[in-house]
Amino acid sequence: MTSPEREYVSAHLDDLHADLDAWLRIPSISADPAHAGDVAASAAWLAEALRRTGFPTVEVWPTPGAPAVYAEWPSADPDAPVALVYGHHDVQPVDPPELWVHPPFEPTVVDGPDGPELHARGAIDDKGNVAFHLLGMRAHLAASGRDTPAVTVKLLIEGEEESGSPHFADLLRERRDRLDCDVVVVSDTGMAAPHLPSAVTSMRGLADVELTLRGPAVDLHSGSFGGAVPNPLHAMARLLAALHDDQGRVTIPGFYDRVRPLSDRERELMGRVPFDEQEWLAGPAASRTTAGEAGFTTLERIGARPTAEVNGMWGGYQGPGHKTIIPAEAHAKLTFRLVADQRPQEIGPLVQSWVEANLPAGIEAEVHAPPAGVAPCASDLDSPWMDALLSAIAQAWDSRADDVLFLKEGGSGPEADLVEQLGAPLLFLGAGLPTDRIHSPNERVLLPMLHRAAEATAHLWRELAARRPA
């Protein structure tokens, strides 16, 4: 099968590859203040690339943190729908650097079993997912013979997603008059496998908590005081061990009160996704066995159920040899992935009450929970915009819209802010794969996935225009 969009993309792949080679060399690590200049340079690079593509309006929007990039290309059709593309240009830290086979900011093409792979930090998360829109827009215009896109296209590419998007909601409020749209296209996700056209339909929310337990006022000699005073590390170990019951459910009272149950339709749709659990364990999961909430499949656990995870715990002496003490303090970091209709701002108080109810005598607790967090979000499976997305993906993957699989993304991002501030429905179009080692050493993107995604976005603008509101 072929199409004018595919022919254009195929003839201009070198442009996409050259763009990524230049952009991925910029170490735009938003979490590290030492790279603030690099994040600004990344925004400037993208702004120039968008101008080169033909966007008549391109602006770099400052924030109290890292800059975002805004672009707009109005359709000549005054009644055309308006689509806003969301992504981010910042990247994760590269630690530990010694585990990278190739330098993380020297893009390297490697032959893989499914085709050529591009290895670099940000190759898919999220510079690759943004870059395919540059080629996709040009393919759309060339295929349609238009001077302007069939829909008005806006892009908002932020610079702090990998740092929790602390200023994103404020930016949306401040720039609200520029961001009106009918639909938001999120390009920060992926698909099930190279040969399986699929669309993400939801993302989980996120709340984080840091616990500090205090016992004696100072570190004490374990020989003189051990067995006679409370040990905060013992208390922390017992507390965290009680975070889940023997069925893998979170034990915090009230945690599941707002959880929307999975419908039979949702479970049936998720069940269509081919999933080899042993292959997943040996590959991206790098684990010996599965674990989690009883009564749910692994795919349901990681995409459609809420979780509580201990991300780190520390306290006392951690140097060489022994220091025989009872430590004064113990610490732990926890995160909670949330599903519809949970509210991140309610998790901190629930944890506070649970900790207070389970503290042993002589131990004091401090629970620090940032008030904002990230809310969960989801697409409307029955909207005409979703029909347009499925049709675009199907054309790029030589498939049928009815055969496009639905995925639930286990990760979290600021997409709920877009829904809340702009009041527009979400679509997800991304080219990532579970094997792309996102956030890990040796991040990669499968280049054929980017090529197909560029074609899909070229189809998408035409398909959205055909479904304009009445």
PDB file of N, CA and C in Angstrom, residues 180-218:
ATOM      1  N   ASP A 180      -6.635  28.101  22.736  1.00  0.00           N
ATOM      2  CA  ASP A 180      -7.940  27.518  22.445  1.00  0.00           C
ATOM      3  C   ASP A 180      -7.824  26.461  21.347  1.00  0.00           C
ATOM      4  N   CYS A 181      -8.491  25.332  21.536  1.00  0.00           N
ATOM      5  CA  CYS A 181      -8.430  24.256  20.552  1.00  0.00           C
ATOM      6  C   CYS A 181      -9.640  23.356  20.709  1.00  0.00           C
ATOM      7  N   ASP A 182      -9.863  22.548  19.675  1.00  0.00           N
ATOM      8  CA  ASP A 182     -10.949  21.563  19.713  1.00  0.00           C
ATOM      9  C   ASP A 182     -10.480  20.216  20.219  1.00  0.00           C
ATOM     10  N   VAL A 183      -9.186  19.923  20.040  1.00  0.00           N
ATOM     11  CA  VAL A 183      -8.654  18.629  20.443  1.00  0.00           C
ATOM     12  C   VAL A 183      -7.169  18.779  20.722  1.00  0.00           C
ATOM     13  N   VAL A 184      -6.672  18.019  21.695  1.00  0.00           N
ATOM     14  CA  VAL A 184      -5.246  18.004  22.041  1.00  0.00           C
ATOM     15  C   VAL A 184      -4.654  16.678  21.582  1.00  0.00           C
ATOM     16  N   VAL A 185      -3.547  16.744  20.862  1.00  0.00           N
ATOM     17  CA  VAL A 185      -2.832  15.555  20.406  1.00  0.00           C
ATOM     18  C   VAL A 185      -1.558  15.438  21.225  1.00  0.00           C
ATOM     19  N   VAL A 186      -1.488  14.447  22.086  1.00  0.00           N
ATOM     20  CA  VAL A 186      -0.335  14.241  22.957  1.00  0.00           C
ATOM     21  C   VAL A 186       0.647  13.309  22.258  1.00  0.00           C
ATOM     22  N   SER A 187       1.857  13.796  22.041  1.00  0.00           N
ATOM     23  CA  SER A 187       2.897  12.955  21.425  1.00  0.00           C
ATOM     24  C   SER A 187       4.005  12.716  22.436  1.00  0.00           C
ATOM     25  N   ASP A 188       3.694  11.875  23.410  1.00  0.00           N
ATOM     26  CA  ASP A 188       4.671  11.506  24.449  1.00  0.00           C
ATOM     27  C   ASP A 188       4.381  10.089  24.918  1.00  0.00           C
ATOM     28  N   THR A 189       3.909   9.259  24.000  1.00  0.00           N
ATOM     29  CA  THR A 189       3.535   7.881  24.360  1.00  0.00           C
ATOM     30  C   THR A 189       4.040   6.943  23.265  1.00  0.00           C
ATOM     31  N   GLY A 190       3.421   5.770  23.134  1.00  0.00           N
ATOM     32  CA  GLY A 190       3.920   4.811  22.172  1.00  0.00           C
ATOM     33  C   GLY A 190       2.890   3.783  21.778  1.00  0.00           C
ATOM     34  N   MET A 191       3.408   2.652  21.301  1.00  0.00           N
ATOM     35  CA  MET A 191       2.569   1.570  20.796  1.00  0.00           C
ATOM     36  C   MET A 191       3.032   0.243  21.387  1.00  0.00           C
ATOM     37  N   ALA A 192       2.239  -0.785  21.152  1.00  0.00           N
ATOM     38  CA  ALA A 192       2.491  -2.071  21.790  1.00  0.00           C
ATOM     39  C   ALA A 192       3.694  -2.784  21.202  1.00  0.00           C
ATOM     40  N   ALA A 193       3.871  -2.698  19.880  1.00  0.00           N
ATOM     41  CA  ALA A 193       4.958  -3.387  19.181  1.00  0.00           C
ATOM     42  C   ALA A 193       5.066  -2.790  17.790  1.00  0.00           C
ATOM     43  N   PRO A 194       6.196  -2.986  17.098  1.00  0.00           N
ATOM     44  CA  PRO A 194       6.358  -2.361  15.782  1.00  0.00           C
ATOM     45  C   PRO A 194       5.265  -2.725  14.784  1.00  0.00           C
ATOM     46  N   HIS A 195       4.771  -3.948  14.855  1.00  0.00           N
ATOM     47  CA  HIS A 195       3.795  -4.423  13.887  1.00  0.00           C
ATOM     48  C   HIS A 195       2.364  -4.319  14.398  1.00  0.00           C
ATOM     49  N   LEU A 196       2.158  -3.694  15.565  1.00  0.00           N
ATOM     50  CA  LEU A 196       0.831  -3.618  16.156  1.00  0.00           C
ATOM     51  C   LEU A 196       0.391  -2.159  16.270  1.00  0.00           C
ATOM     52  N   PRO A 197      -0.360  -1.655  15.288  1.00  0.00           N
ATOM     53  CA  PRO A 197      -0.855  -0.283  15.406  1.00  0.00           C
ATOM     54  C   PRO A 197      -1.730  -0.148  16.640  1.00  0.00           C
ATOM     55  N   SER A 198      -1.461   0.862  17.442  1.00  0.00           N
ATOM     56  CA  SER A 198      -2.153   0.983  18.718  1.00  0.00           C
ATOM     57  C   SER A 198      -2.217   2.441  19.132  1.00  0.00           C
ATOM     58  N   ALA A 199      -3.134   2.725  20.043  1.00  0.00           N
ATOM     59  CA  ALA A 199      -3.332   4.083  20.533  1.00  0.00           C
ATOM     60  C   ALA A 199      -3.514   4.047  22.037  1.00  0.00           C
ATOM     61  N   VAL A 200      -2.762   4.870  22.727  1.00  0.00           N
ATOM     62  CA  VAL A 200      -2.962   5.038  24.167  1.00  0.00           C
ATOM     63  C   VAL A 200      -4.285   5.757  24.388  1.00  0.00           C
ATOM     64  N   THR A 201      -5.028   5.328  25.393  1.00  0.00           N
ATOM     65  CA  THR A 201      -6.317   5.953  25.679  1.00  0.00           C
ATOM     66  C   THR A 201      -6.389   6.564  27.073  1.00  0.00           C
ATOM     67  N   SER A 202      -5.370   6.334  27.905  1.00  0.00           N
ATOM     68  CA  SER A 202      -5.390   6.938  29.231  1.00  0.00           C
ATOM     69  C   SER A 202      -3.978   6.961  29.808  1.00  0.00           C
ATOM     70  N   MET A 203      -3.769   7.848  30.775  1.00  0.00           N
ATOM     71  CA  MET A 203      -2.522   7.906  31.526  1.00  0.00           C
ATOM     72  C   MET A 203      -2.861   8.007  33.003  1.00  0.00           C
ATOM     73  N   ARG A 204      -2.053   7.355  33.808  1.00  0.00           N
ATOM     74  CA  ARG A 204      -2.292   7.409  35.244  1.00  0.00           C
ATOM     75  C   ARG A 204      -1.805   8.727  35.832  1.00  0.00           C
ATOM     76  N   GLY A 205      -2.366   9.068  36.981  1.00  0.00           N
ATOM     77  CA  GLY A 205      -1.902  10.235  37.727  1.00  0.00           C
ATOM     78  C   GLY A 205      -0.792   9.851  38.684  1.00  0.00           C
ATOM     79  N   LEU A 206      -0.312  10.835  39.436  1.00  0.00           N
ATOM     80  CA  LEU A 206       0.836  10.607  40.314  1.00  0.00           C
ATOM     81  C   LEU A 206       0.751  11.498  41.541  1.00  0.00           C
ATOM     82  N   ALA A 207       1.019  10.910  42.697  1.00  0.00           N
ATOM     83  CA  ALA A 207       1.193  11.659  43.943  1.00  0.00           C
ATOM     84  C   ALA A 207       2.440  11.122  44.630  1.00  0.00           C
ATOM     85  N   ASP A 208       3.218  12.004  45.240  1.00  0.00           N
ATOM     86  CA  ASP A 208       4.431  11.540  45.920  1.00  0.00           C
ATOM     87  C   ASP A 208       4.440  12.002  47.362  1.00  0.00           C
ATOM     88  N   VAL A 209       5.098  11.209  48.188  1.00  0.00           N
ATOM     89  CA  VAL A 209       5.146  11.439  49.637  1.00  0.00           C
ATOM     90  C   VAL A 209       6.548  11.115  50.128  1.00  0.00           C
ATOM     91  N   GLU A 210       7.067  11.932  51.039  1.00  0.00           N
ATOM     92  CA  GLU A 210       8.317  11.603  51.721  1.00  0.00           C
ATOM     93  C   GLU A 210       8.028  11.463  53.212  1.00  0.00           C
ATOM     94  N   LEU A 211       8.488  10.363  53.779  1.00  0.00           N
ATOM     95  CA  LEU A 211       8.272  10.074  55.194  1.00  0.00           C
ATOM     96  C   LEU A 211       9.572  10.248  55.968  1.00  0.00           C
ATOM     97  N   THR A 212       9.470  10.859  57.134  1.00  0.00           N
ATOM     98  CA  THR A 212      10.574  10.918  58.085  1.00  0.00           C
ATOM     99  C   THR A 212      10.067  10.435  59.437  1.00  0.00           C
ATOM    100  N   LEU A 213      10.724   9.428  60.000  1.00  0.00           N
ATOM    101  CA  LEU A 213      10.393   8.934  61.339  1.00  0.00           C
ATOM    102  C   LEU A 213      11.533   9.290  62.275  1.00  0.00           C
ATOM    103  N   ARG A 214      11.204   9.808  63.445  1.00  0.00           N
ATOM    104  CA  ARG A 214      12.209  10.222  64.425  1.00  0.00           C
ATOM    105  C   ARG A 214      11.996   9.473  65.732  1.00  0.00           C
ATOM    106  N   GLY A 215      13.102   9.012  66.301  1.00  0.00           N
ATOM    107  CA  GLY A 215      13.066   8.323  67.585  1.00  0.00           C
ATOM    108  C   GLY A 215      13.854   9.097  68.622  1.00  0.00           C
ATOM    109  N   PRO A 216      15.029   8.599  69.031  1.00  0.00           N
ATOM    110  CA  PRO A 216      15.843   9.344  70.004  1.00  0.00           C
ATOM    111  C   PRO A 216      16.320  10.668  69.406  1.00  0.00           C
ATOM    112  N   ALA A 217      16.652  11.603  70.258  1.00  0.00           N
ATOM    113  CA  ALA A 217      17.070  12.928  69.796  1.00  0.00           C
ATOM    114  C   ALA A 217      18.421  12.889  69.099  1.00  0.00           C
ATOM    115  N   VAL A 218      19.243  11.885  69.393  1.00  0.00           N
ATOM    116  CA  VAL A 218      20.562  11.731  68.779  1.00  0.00           C
ATOM    117  C   VAL A 218      20.784  10.253  68.496  1.00  0.00           C
TER     118      VAL A 218
END
